[in-house]
Amino acid sequence: MAEAEAKVIQIAGSITVDELSKALGLSVTSLIGELFKQGIVATINQRLDFDTAALIIDELNIKGVKLEKKNTTTQISQQRRELSEKAVARPPVVAIMGHVDHGKTTLLDTLLHKKTVEGEAGGITQHISAYQLEHEGRKITFLDTPGHEAFAAIRQHGAMLTDIVVIVVAADDGVKPQTIEAIKFAQGANAKIIVAINKIDREGADIPRTMADLAQNGLQPEEWGGDITMVPISAKRGDNLEKLLEMILLTSDIEELKADVEIPSEGLVIESHMEMGKGSVVNLLVTGGELKTGEFIVAGSAYGKVRTMVDFKGRPKGKATPSTPVTVTGFKELPNFGDSFIEVADEKTARKMALLNAQAAQDANASANVTSTDLLRMMSRADNAKVFNVIIKGDVLGSVTSVVDSLKLIDTKGEITLNIVATGVGDVTENDVYMAEGGETVIYGFNVGVPVNIAKMAARDKVSIRTFKVIYELLDDAKREMEKLLPEEVVETEVGEMKVLGVFRTERTAIIAGGKILTGNAKPGYLAKVVRGKDEIGEVEVESVQLEKMDVKELAAGETGGIALKLNKRLVVEINDRLRFFTREMKKKTL
Ligand code: GDP
């Protein structure tokens, strides 16, 4: 078939093995066979995702077929919209990022003149929120995202709402892994970068070295002819923070940040949780239009009427303009963090849209039970499936240690390597989920909790969190998980034996013989080893068994009957041969 005539197969989310085989003009068995070769045991009704279908077509070297994604989602567009003539200036949305302990929280605290460092659970900020402050009569919105995981989630949802990323680097510590991650994030999100070289009050602070470090990582300081503004600060003492704010405003002026206000309001869900007496409490960042109380809004499969709206300090607000973070109540169910929201005309539209979004999400997520990740994993099973990745969280250090030590004691007969990705004291956090994402890592919690938002995030990212109060139960679970990683082995089970007393008909590919069952039984579907004297001369498959020339389900021990055998090679079965019946299956090894 010529390229131009390529047949187009449209896939909406996923396609069943049956549908794909029909579309390809291929038998279901050969498709299942190919999947099996890749290590996937599939049934005719199994659903394959787009990439898996594409990989299989590639593996089978089928030409002249083109796969196309059929778009079924009715999700609100999460791209930044084209601005109209009427767009007005809006405050910049700034994220503070950087390596742990380099002073992000301190910087935000000092900027906001409020202390939250002491209040943080275990020193780790649990969720993203947003604040707004004023400098020289102009507003700046800060996203509080001490963990980068929140950003990963936002990025996943395609919404690039950060205009400026302030990368905090401690002058006494230099560029560290999360600094590099922050640089990559900012570049990926197309955000402007400003570097805050922090802790300049410290003795070991070395500003030139930090700048050189940053230059080596692709950020050229303005002083050295590059385009990155770097401001030496002390977040703790407050040195130079005015300068930093000025630089933020200057950058935002150059960027000419604008938004439309004469459109239905829209934005992003940046946090959501349930509160006693209030129901859903949702933090939103408005990106367009003006959000007002009384409006109907939809975010993914959740919708509601904005009942109350307050700013980040809890002060009531009747209307929120672009770049404003607000907390609203009124959603009937919790929207997901990272979802876009949009204002609609009335409750009926809201309900309908939420339903459509729910269905679209279901189509996109739930329908494929074989995904390309599975496939790729299977393909490379030999090299990486034998590592069991875990993150261990415990209530106290002692319990973490004992869980880790006990896990190490599980005898895996050298088949599995235990990889402890991370350990920690306290509840499961966003960072744990972030680390576990995509890496097939199980998070074990011993005597700790899982906050609702973390559980939701984990469910969305398909990360497994398991909590236990009894260590043996945790260990049993880990053992079961490890067993799942063990390779399959071929297991043959002997089920019976027959002595051949006569051979009635021989063809090239089949034989009908008669004989007596000595032990066990004979059934259609069994395999049999043909044994002559002491030698095994071949293998045959039992097609059917007969008793007094009638097909039966089984020949039992002691019975004499007929047997139709399928030969895979040209093999002659003779009188006095023995047929040793057996079954052959693939079975998981056990520990
Ligand atoms: P984060 O993990 O990046 O949010 O870092 P934190 O804001 O929690 O700061 C980590 C530690 O560094 C805390 O003990 C802060 O008091 C300290 N710190 C932050 N900024 C400064 C600074 O400018 N000077 C000094 N000396 N210490 C700072």
Coordinates of C-alpha atoms and ligand atoms in Angstrom, one line a residue:
M1 CA 0.0 0.0 0.0
A2 CA 1.4 3.4 -0.9
E3 CA 2.0 6.0 1.9
A4 CA -0.7 8.2 0.5
E5 CA -3.3 5.6 1.0
A6 CA -2.4 4.9 4.6
K7 CA -5.4 3.7 6.4
V8 CA -6.3 5.8 9.4
I9 CA -7.4 4.2 12.7
Q10 CA -8.9 6.7 15.1
I11 CA -8.4 5.9 18.8
A12 CA -10.4 7.7 21.4
G13 CA -8.5 7.1 24.6
S14 CA -8.1 3.4 24.1
I15 CA -9.0 0.5 21.7
T16 CA -9.8 -3.1 22.5
V17 CA -7.6 -5.9 21.2
D18 CA -10.7 -7.0 19.1
E19 CA -11.2 -3.6 17.6
L20 CA -7.5 -3.2 16.8
S21 CA -7.2 -6.6 15.2
K22 CA -10.2 -5.8 13.0
A23 CA -8.9 -2.4 12.1
L24 CA -5.6 -3.9 11.2
G25 CA -7.1 -6.8 9.3
L26 CA -5.1 -9.1 11.6
S27 CA -6.4 -12.2 13.5
V28 CA -7.1 -11.7 17.1
T29 CA -4.8 -14.6 17.9
S30 CA -1.8 -13.1 16.2
L31 CA -2.3 -9.8 18.0
I32 CA -2.7 -11.5 21.3
G33 CA 0.4 -13.5 20.4
E34 CA 2.4 -10.4 19.7
L35 CA 1.3 -8.9 23.0
F36 CA 2.3 -12.1 24.7
K37 CA 5.7 -11.9 23.2
Q38 CA 6.0 -8.5 24.8
G39 CA 5.1 -10.1 28.1
I40 CA 1.4 -9.0 28.2
V41 CA -1.2 -11.6 28.6
A42 CA -4.2 -9.9 27.0
T43 CA -7.7 -11.0 26.3
I44 CA -9.8 -10.1 23.3
N45 CA -11.6 -7.4 25.3
Q46 CA -8.6 -5.9 26.9
R47 CA -8.2 -2.2 26.1
L48 CA -4.9 -0.9 24.9
D49 CA -4.0 2.8 25.0
F50 CA -2.9 4.8 22.0
D51 CA 0.9 4.4 22.5
T52 CA 0.6 0.7 23.1
A53 CA -1.3 0.2 19.9
A54 CA 1.3 2.3 18.1
L55 CA 4.1 0.2 19.6
I56 CA 2.6 -3.0 18.7
I57 CA 2.0 -1.9 15.1
D58 CA 5.6 -0.9 15.0
E59 CA 6.8 -4.2 16.4
L60 CA 4.7 -6.1 13.9
N61 CA 6.1 -3.9 11.2
I62 CA 2.7 -3.1 9.8
K63 CA 2.9 -0.5 7.1
G64 CA 0.2 1.7 5.6
V65 CA -1.6 2.3 8.8
K66 CA -1.8 5.6 10.6
L67 CA -3.1 6.0 14.2
E68 CA -4.8 9.1 15.1
K69 CA -6.0 10.4 18.5
K70 CA -9.6 11.1 18.5
N71 CA -10.3 14.0 20.8
T72 CA -13.2 13.5 23.1
T73 CA -12.4 15.8 25.9
T74 CA -14.6 18.7 26.7
Q75 CA -12.1 20.0 29.2
I76 CA -11.7 23.7 29.5
S77 CA -8.7 24.8 27.5
Q78 CA -5.8 25.2 29.9
Q79 CA -3.6 27.2 27.6
R80 CA -3.2 30.8 28.1
R81 CA -5.8 32.5 26.0
E82 CA -5.1 35.1 23.3
L83 CA -5.6 38.5 24.7
S84 CA -8.1 41.0 23.3
E85 CA -7.6 44.7 22.7
K86 CA -9.3 45.4 25.9
A87 CA -6.8 43.4 28.1
V88 CA -5.6 45.3 31.1
A89 CA -2.4 45.1 33.1
R90 CA -2.3 42.5 35.9
P91 CA 0.0 41.8 38.8
P92 CA 2.8 39.2 38.2
V93 CA 2.4 35.7 39.6
V94 CA 5.7 34.8 41.2
A95 CA 6.9 31.5 42.5
I96 CA 9.8 31.1 44.9
M97 CA 11.8 28.0 44.3
G98 CA 15.1 26.6 45.2
H99 CA 16.9 23.9 47.2
V100 CA 15.6 22.8 50.5
D101 CA 16.8 25.0 53.4
H102 CA 18.1 27.7 51.1
G103 CA 15.5 30.1 52.6
K104 CA 12.3 30.0 50.5
T105 CA 10.0 30.0 53.5
T106 CA 12.0 32.6 55.3
L107 CA 11.9 34.9 52.3
L108 CA 8.2 34.6 51.8
D109 CA 7.7 35.1 55.6
T110 CA 9.8 38.2 55.8
L111 CA 8.1 39.5 52.7
L112 CA 4.7 39.0 54.1
H113 CA 5.7 40.1 57.6
K114 CA 4.3 37.1 59.2
K115 CA 6.0 34.1 60.6
T116 CA 4.9 30.7 59.6
V117 CA 8.2 28.8 59.8
E118 CA 7.5 27.6 63.3
G119 CA 4.0 26.5 62.4
E120 CA 5.0 24.2 59.6
A121 CA 4.4 20.5 60.2
G122 CA 7.8 18.9 60.6
G123 CA 9.4 21.9 58.8
I124 CA 7.8 20.9 55.5
T125 CA 5.1 23.0 54.1
Q126 CA 2.2 20.7 53.2
H127 CA 0.4 22.5 50.5
I128 CA 0.5 25.2 47.9
S129 CA -1.2 28.5 48.6
A130 CA -0.9 32.0 47.4
Y131 CA -0.5 35.4 48.8
Q132 CA -0.5 38.9 47.6
L133 CA 1.5 41.9 48.7
E134 CA 1.9 45.5 47.7
H135 CA 5.1 47.3 46.8
E136 CA 5.0 50.9 45.8
G137 CA 1.2 50.7 45.4
R138 CA 1.5 47.7 43.0
K139 CA 0.4 44.2 43.7
I140 CA 2.6 41.1 43.4
T141 CA 1.1 37.6 43.8
F142 CA 3.3 34.9 45.4
L143 CA 2.7 31.2 45.0
D144 CA 3.8 29.5 48.1
T145 CA 5.3 26.3 46.8
P146 CA 8.2 25.2 49.0
G147 CA 8.0 21.7 47.4
H148 CA 8.4 21.6 43.7
E149 CA 5.9 18.8 43.5
A150 CA 3.1 21.3 43.3
F151 CA 4.6 22.7 40.3
A152 CA 5.1 19.4 38.7
A153 CA 1.3 18.9 39.1
I154 CA 0.5 22.3 37.7
R155 CA 2.8 21.7 34.8
Q156 CA 1.1 18.3 34.2
H157 CA -2.1 20.1 33.8
G158 CA -0.7 22.3 31.2
A159 CA -1.3 25.6 33.0
M160 CA 1.7 27.8 33.0
L161 CA 0.5 30.4 35.4
T162 CA 3.9 31.5 36.8
D163 CA 5.2 34.6 35.2
I164 CA 8.4 34.9 37.3
V165 CA 10.3 32.3 39.2
V166 CA 12.5 33.6 42.0
I167 CA 15.2 31.1 42.5
V168 CA 16.7 31.2 46.0
V169 CA 20.3 30.0 46.3
A170 CA 22.1 30.1 49.6
A171 CA 25.4 31.9 49.1
D172 CA 27.1 29.5 51.6
D173 CA 25.9 26.4 49.8
G174 CA 25.7 27.2 46.1
V175 CA 23.8 25.4 43.3
K176 CA 22.2 22.1 44.5
P177 CA 20.0 19.5 42.7
Q178 CA 16.7 21.3 43.5
T179 CA 18.2 24.6 42.3
I180 CA 18.8 22.9 38.9
E181 CA 15.3 21.5 39.0
A182 CA 14.0 25.0 39.7
I183 CA 15.9 26.4 36.7
K184 CA 14.6 23.6 34.5
F185 CA 11.1 24.2 35.7
A186 CA 11.3 28.0 35.1
Q187 CA 12.7 27.4 31.6
G188 CA 10.1 24.8 30.8
A189 CA 7.3 27.0 32.0
N190 CA 8.7 29.9 30.0
A191 CA 8.8 32.0 33.1
K192 CA 11.3 34.8 33.7
I193 CA 14.0 34.0 36.2
I194 CA 15.3 36.2 39.0
V195 CA 17.9 34.8 41.3
A196 CA 17.9 35.7 45.0
I197 CA 21.4 34.9 46.4
N198 CA 20.4 34.4 50.0
K199 CA 22.0 34.2 53.4
I200 CA 24.6 36.9 52.5
D201 CA 24.8 37.6 56.3
R202 CA 26.4 34.2 56.8
E203 CA 30.0 33.9 57.4
G204 CA 30.6 31.3 54.6
A205 CA 28.6 33.4 52.1
D206 CA 30.5 33.7 48.8
I207 CA 28.5 35.7 46.3
P208 CA 31.0 35.6 43.3
R209 CA 31.4 31.8 43.7
T210 CA 27.6 31.4 43.8
M211 CA 27.3 33.5 40.7
A212 CA 29.9 31.4 38.9
D213 CA 28.1 28.3 40.0
L214 CA 24.9 29.7 38.5
A215 CA 26.6 30.7 35.3
Q216 CA 27.9 27.2 35.0
N217 CA 24.3 26.0 35.1
G218 CA 23.2 28.3 32.3
L219 CA 22.2 31.4 34.3
Q220 CA 24.5 34.3 33.2
P221 CA 24.4 37.2 35.6
E222 CA 23.6 40.6 34.2
E223 CA 26.8 42.0 35.8
W224 CA 28.8 39.6 33.6
G225 CA 26.9 40.5 30.4
G226 CA 24.2 37.9 30.8
D227 CA 20.4 38.4 31.1
I228 CA 19.7 37.1 34.6
T229 CA 19.1 39.6 37.4
M230 CA 20.7 38.4 40.6
V231 CA 20.0 40.1 43.9
P232 CA 22.1 39.3 47.0
I233 CA 19.7 39.2 50.0
S234 CA 19.3 38.1 53.5
A235 CA 15.9 36.7 53.9
K236 CA 16.4 36.5 57.6
R237 CA 17.6 40.1 58.2
G238 CA 15.6 41.5 55.4
D239 CA 18.6 42.9 53.5
N240 CA 17.9 44.0 49.9
L241 CA 14.3 42.7 49.8
E242 CA 13.1 46.1 48.4
K243 CA 15.5 45.6 45.6
L244 CA 14.2 42.2 44.9
L245 CA 10.6 43.4 44.8
E246 CA 11.7 46.2 42.5
M247 CA 13.3 43.8 40.2
I248 CA 10.1 41.7 40.1
L249 CA 8.0 44.7 39.2
L250 CA 10.6 45.8 36.6
T251 CA 10.5 42.3 35.0
S252 CA 6.8 42.3 35.0
D253 CA 6.8 45.7 33.3
I254 CA 9.1 44.5 30.6
E255 CA 6.8 41.4 30.1
E256 CA 3.7 43.7 29.8
L257 CA 1.6 41.2 31.7
K258 CA -2.1 41.6 30.9
A259 CA -5.4 39.8 31.2
D260 CA -8.9 40.2 29.9
V261 CA -11.5 41.2 32.4
E262 CA -14.6 41.4 30.2
I263 CA -14.9 37.7 29.9
P264 CA -16.3 35.0 32.1
S265 CA -14.0 34.4 35.0
E266 CA -11.5 31.6 34.8
G267 CA -8.4 30.4 36.6
L268 CA -6.9 27.5 38.4
V269 CA -7.5 25.5 41.5
I270 CA -4.4 25.7 43.7
E271 CA -5.6 24.0 46.8
S272 CA -8.8 22.3 48.1
H273 CA -9.9 20.6 51.2
M274 CA -13.0 20.0 53.3
E275 CA -13.7 21.9 56.5
M276 CA -16.2 21.3 59.2
G277 CA -19.2 23.5 58.9
K278 CA -17.9 25.1 55.6
G279 CA -17.8 22.1 53.3
S280 CA -15.4 22.5 50.5
V281 CA -12.8 25.2 50.9
V282 CA -11.0 25.9 47.6
N283 CA -8.1 28.2 46.8
L284 CA -8.3 29.6 43.4
L285 CA -6.1 31.8 41.4
V286 CA -8.0 34.0 39.0
T287 CA -6.3 34.3 35.6
G288 CA -9.0 36.0 33.6
G289 CA -12.3 37.8 34.0
E290 CA -13.6 38.9 37.4
L291 CA -14.8 36.2 39.8
K292 CA -17.7 37.3 42.0
T293 CA -19.7 35.7 44.7
G294 CA -22.9 34.2 43.4
E295 CA -21.3 33.0 40.2
F296 CA -21.5 29.4 39.0
I297 CA -18.1 27.8 38.3
V298 CA -17.0 24.5 37.0
A299 CA -13.6 22.9 37.6
G300 CA -13.2 19.4 36.1
S301 CA -16.0 17.3 37.4
A302 CA -16.8 19.6 40.3
Y303 CA -19.1 22.6 40.2
G304 CA -20.7 25.0 42.5
K305 CA -22.0 28.5 43.2
V306 CA -19.4 30.8 44.9
R307 CA -21.0 31.2 48.3
T308 CA -18.2 33.1 50.1
M309 CA -15.0 34.5 48.9
V310 CA -12.1 35.8 51.0
D311 CA -8.6 37.0 50.2
F312 CA -5.5 35.3 51.6
K313 CA -5.8 37.1 54.9
G314 CA -9.4 35.9 55.3
R315 CA -11.0 39.3 54.4
P316 CA -14.2 39.1 52.5
K317 CA -14.0 40.0 48.8
G318 CA -16.9 40.6 46.5
K319 CA -14.8 40.4 43.3
A320 CA -11.4 39.0 42.3
T321 CA -9.5 40.3 39.4
P322 CA -6.8 38.5 37.4
S323 CA -3.7 37.3 39.4
T324 CA -5.7 37.4 42.6
P325 CA -5.7 34.4 44.9
V326 CA -8.9 33.8 46.7
T327 CA -10.5 31.2 48.9
V328 CA -14.0 30.2 48.0
T329 CA -16.7 28.0 49.4
G330 CA -19.7 26.5 47.5
F331 CA -18.2 23.7 45.5
K332 CA -20.5 20.7 45.8
E333 CA -17.5 18.4 45.7
L334 CA -13.8 19.0 45.9
P335 CA -12.2 20.0 42.7
N336 CA -8.7 18.6 41.9
F337 CA -5.7 20.7 42.6
G338 CA -4.4 21.9 39.2
D339 CA -7.8 21.8 37.5
S340 CA -8.9 24.9 35.6
F341 CA -12.1 26.6 36.6
I342 CA -14.4 28.6 34.5
E343 CA -17.6 30.6 35.1
V344 CA -20.8 29.5 33.4
A345 CA -24.2 31.0 33.1
D346 CA -26.3 28.9 35.5
E347 CA -26.5 25.9 37.6
K348 CA -27.8 23.7 34.8
T349 CA -24.9 24.5 32.5
A350 CA -22.5 24.0 35.4
R351 CA -23.9 20.5 36.2
K352 CA -23.9 19.5 32.6
M353 CA -20.3 20.6 32.0
A354 CA -19.1 18.9 35.2
L355 CA -20.7 15.7 34.0
L356 CA -19.1 15.9 30.6
N357 CA -15.8 16.6 32.2
A358 CA -16.2 13.6 34.4
Q359 CA -17.0 11.4 31.5
A360 CA -14.1 12.7 29.4
A361 CA -11.8 12.1 32.3
Q362 CA -13.1 8.6 32.7
D363 CA -12.6 7.9 29.0
A364 CA -9.1 9.2 29.1
N365 CA -8.0 7.5 32.3
A366 CA -9.9 4.4 33.1
S367 CA -10.4 2.8 29.7
A368 CA -7.0 1.6 28.9
N369 CA -5.9 -1.4 31.0
V370 CA -2.7 -1.9 29.1
T371 CA -0.7 1.3 28.7
S372 CA 2.5 1.9 26.9
T373 CA 4.2 2.3 30.2
D374 CA 3.3 -1.3 31.0
L375 CA 4.5 -2.4 27.6
L376 CA 7.8 -0.6 27.9
R377 CA 8.2 -2.0 31.3
M378 CA 7.6 -5.5 30.1
M379 CA 9.9 -5.0 27.2
S380 CA 12.7 -4.0 29.5
R381 CA 11.7 -6.4 32.2
A382 CA 15.0 -8.2 32.2
D383 CA 16.9 -5.2 33.4
N384 CA 14.7 -3.3 35.8
A385 CA 11.8 -5.2 37.1
K386 CA 13.7 -6.8 39.8
V387 CA 14.2 -3.7 41.9
F388 CA 11.5 -3.1 44.6
N389 CA 11.4 0.6 45.3
V390 CA 9.9 1.8 48.6
I391 CA 9.5 5.0 50.5
I392 CA 9.2 4.4 54.3
K393 CA 7.4 6.8 56.6
G394 CA 7.1 6.2 60.3
D395 CA 5.7 7.9 63.3
V396 CA 9.1 8.0 65.0
L397 CA 12.6 7.3 63.9
G398 CA 12.7 4.0 65.7
S399 CA 9.8 2.6 63.8
V400 CA 11.3 3.7 60.4
T401 CA 14.5 2.0 61.3
S402 CA 12.8 -1.2 62.3
V403 CA 10.7 -1.3 59.2
V404 CA 13.8 -0.7 57.0
D405 CA 15.8 -3.4 58.9
S406 CA 13.0 -5.9 58.7
L407 CA 12.5 -5.3 55.0
K408 CA 16.2 -5.9 54.4
L409 CA 15.8 -9.3 56.1
I410 CA 13.2 -10.6 53.7
D411 CA 15.0 -13.4 51.8
T412 CA 14.5 -12.8 48.1
K413 CA 16.8 -15.6 47.1
G414 CA 18.9 -13.1 45.3
E415 CA 16.1 -12.4 42.9
I416 CA 15.1 -8.9 44.0
T417 CA 16.9 -5.9 45.2
L418 CA 15.3 -3.7 47.7
N419 CA 15.7 0.0 46.9
I420 CA 14.8 2.4 49.7
V421 CA 14.1 5.6 47.8
A422 CA 13.6 7.6 50.9
T423 CA 12.7 7.4 54.6
G424 CA 11.2 9.9 56.9
V425 CA 9.3 10.6 60.1
G426 CA 5.8 12.0 59.9
D427 CA 2.7 11.8 57.6
V428 CA 3.0 11.0 54.0
T429 CA 3.7 14.3 52.1
E430 CA 3.4 15.6 48.6
N431 CA 7.1 15.2 48.2
D432 CA 6.9 11.5 48.9
V433 CA 4.2 11.1 46.3
Y434 CA 6.3 13.2 43.9
M435 CA 9.3 10.9 44.4
A436 CA 7.2 7.8 43.9
E437 CA 5.6 9.1 40.8
G438 CA 6.3 7.1 37.6
G439 CA 9.0 5.1 39.4
E440 CA 6.8 2.2 40.5
T441 CA 7.6 3.0 44.1
V442 CA 5.3 1.9 47.0
I443 CA 5.0 4.3 49.9
Y444 CA 4.7 2.4 53.2
G445 CA 3.4 4.4 56.2
F446 CA 3.9 2.8 59.6
N447 CA 1.7 4.4 62.3
V448 CA 1.3 7.6 60.2
G449 CA -1.5 9.2 58.4
V450 CA -2.2 10.3 54.9
P451 CA -3.8 13.8 54.5
V452 CA -6.8 13.8 52.2
N453 CA -5.1 16.0 49.6
I454 CA -2.1 13.7 49.5
A455 CA -4.3 10.7 49.1
K456 CA -6.1 12.4 46.2
M457 CA -2.8 13.4 44.6
A458 CA -1.5 9.9 45.0
A459 CA -4.7 8.4 43.4
R460 CA -4.4 10.8 40.5
D461 CA -0.8 10.0 40.0
K462 CA -1.3 6.3 40.5
V463 CA 1.0 6.1 43.4
S464 CA 0.3 3.4 45.9
I465 CA 0.3 4.5 49.6
R466 CA -0.2 1.7 52.2
T467 CA -0.4 2.3 55.8
F468 CA 0.0 -0.3 58.6
K469 CA -0.1 -0.4 62.3
V470 CA 1.4 -3.9 62.6
I471 CA 4.8 -4.4 61.2
Y472 CA 4.3 -8.0 60.2
E473 CA 1.3 -7.0 58.0
L474 CA 3.5 -4.4 56.3
L475 CA 6.2 -7.0 55.8
D476 CA 3.7 -9.5 54.3
D477 CA 2.5 -6.9 52.0
A478 CA 6.0 -6.0 50.9
K479 CA 6.7 -9.7 50.3
R480 CA 3.7 -10.0 48.1
E481 CA 4.8 -7.0 46.1
M482 CA 8.2 -8.5 45.7
E483 CA 6.7 -11.7 44.5
K484 CA 4.9 -9.8 41.8
L485 CA 8.2 -8.7 40.5
L486 CA 9.6 -12.2 40.3
P487 CA 9.8 -13.6 36.8
E488 CA 7.4 -16.2 35.5
E489 CA 8.6 -19.7 35.2
V490 CA 7.4 -22.6 33.2
V491 CA 5.8 -25.2 35.4
E492 CA 5.0 -28.7 34.2
T493 CA 2.7 -30.9 36.2
E494 CA 2.4 -34.6 35.6
V495 CA -1.3 -35.6 35.4
G496 CA -1.3 -39.2 34.2
E497 CA 0.2 -42.0 32.1
M498 CA -1.1 -44.2 29.4
K499 CA 0.3 -47.3 27.8
V500 CA -0.3 -47.5 24.0
L501 CA -1.8 -50.7 23.0
G502 CA -2.7 -50.0 19.4
V503 CA -2.2 -47.3 16.7
F504 CA -5.3 -47.1 14.5
R505 CA -4.6 -44.3 12.2
T506 CA -1.6 -42.2 11.4
E507 CA -1.5 -39.0 9.5
R508 CA 1.2 -36.4 9.0
T509 CA -0.1 -34.3 11.8
A510 CA -2.4 -36.5 13.8
I511 CA -2.6 -40.0 15.3
I512 CA -5.4 -42.0 16.8
A513 CA -4.1 -44.5 19.3
G514 CA -5.7 -46.7 21.9
G515 CA -4.4 -47.7 25.3
K516 CA -4.9 -48.1 28.9
I517 CA -4.6 -45.3 31.5
L518 CA -2.2 -46.5 34.1
T519 CA -2.3 -43.5 36.5
G520 CA -4.1 -40.2 36.7
N521 CA -6.2 -39.4 33.7
A522 CA -6.2 -38.2 30.1
K523 CA -8.1 -35.1 28.9
P524 CA -8.3 -33.1 25.8
G525 CA -5.8 -30.2 26.0
Y526 CA -3.2 -32.1 27.9
L527 CA 0.3 -32.4 26.5
A528 CA 2.0 -35.7 26.5
K529 CA 5.6 -36.9 26.4
V530 CA 6.1 -39.9 24.2
V531 CA 8.4 -42.3 26.0
R532 CA 9.8 -45.4 24.3
G533 CA 11.8 -47.6 26.6
K534 CA 13.9 -45.1 28.6
D535 CA 13.9 -42.5 25.9
E536 CA 11.7 -39.5 25.5
I537 CA 11.1 -39.2 21.8
G538 CA 8.8 -36.3 21.5
E539 CA 5.8 -34.3 22.6
V540 CA 2.2 -34.4 21.5
E541 CA -1.0 -32.7 22.3
V542 CA -4.2 -34.5 23.2
E543 CA -7.0 -33.4 21.0
S544 CA -9.8 -35.7 22.2
V545 CA -10.3 -38.8 24.1
Q546 CA -12.8 -41.6 23.4
L547 CA -14.5 -44.4 25.3
E548 CA -16.1 -47.0 23.1
K549 CA -15.7 -44.7 20.1
M550 CA -17.6 -41.9 21.8
D551 CA -15.9 -38.6 22.6
V552 CA -15.7 -38.1 26.4
K553 CA -14.3 -35.5 28.7
E554 CA -11.9 -37.8 30.4
L555 CA -10.3 -41.2 30.5
A556 CA -9.7 -42.2 34.0
A557 CA -7.1 -44.6 35.5
G558 CA -7.8 -48.2 34.7
E559 CA -9.9 -47.4 31.6
T560 CA -9.0 -48.4 28.1
G561 CA -9.9 -46.0 25.3
G562 CA -8.9 -44.1 22.3
I563 CA -6.9 -40.9 22.0
A564 CA -6.5 -38.5 19.2
L565 CA -3.1 -36.8 19.3
K566 CA -1.8 -33.8 17.5
L567 CA 1.8 -34.0 16.4
N568 CA 4.0 -31.0 16.1
K569 CA 6.7 -32.9 14.3
R570 CA 6.6 -36.0 12.2
L571 CA 6.5 -38.4 15.1
V572 CA 5.5 -42.0 15.1
V573 CA 3.7 -43.4 18.1
E574 CA 4.1 -47.2 18.5
I575 CA 2.6 -50.0 20.5
N576 CA 4.1 -50.2 24.0
D577 CA 5.0 -46.5 24.0
R578 CA 4.0 -44.6 27.1
L579 CA 2.3 -41.3 27.0
R580 CA 3.1 -39.2 30.1
F581 CA 0.4 -36.6 30.3
F582 CA 1.2 -33.2 31.7
T583 CA 0.1 -29.6 31.8
R584 CA 2.4 -26.7 31.2
E585 CA 1.7 -23.2 32.6
M586 CA 3.5 -20.0 33.3
K587 CA 3.6 -19.4 37.0
K588 CA 5.1 -16.7 39.1
K589 CA 7.9 -17.8 41.3
T590 CA 7.3 -17.4 45.0
L591 CA 9.6 -16.3 47.8
Ligands
GDP1 P1 13.4 26.5 52.8 O1 13.5 25.0 53.0 O2 14.1 26.9 51.5 O3 12.0 27.1 52.9 O4 14.3 27.2 53.9 P2 13.8 28.0 55.2 O5 13.2 29.3 54.9 O6 13.1 27.0 56.0 O7 15.3 28.3 55.8 C1 16.2 27.3 56.3 C2 17.0 27.8 57.4 O8 17.9 28.8 56.9 C3 16.2 28.3 58.5 O9 16.9 28.0 59.7 C4 16.3 29.8 58.3 O10 16.3 30.5 59.5 C5 17.7 30.0 57.7 N1 17.8 31.1 56.8 C6 17.0 31.5 55.8 N2 17.3 32.6 55.2 C7 18.5 33.0 55.9 C8 19.3 34.2 55.8 O11 19.2 35.1 55.0 N3 20.3 34.2 56.7 C9 20.6 33.3 57.6 N4 21.6 33.4 58.4 N5 19.8 32.2 57.7 C10 18.7 32.1 56.9

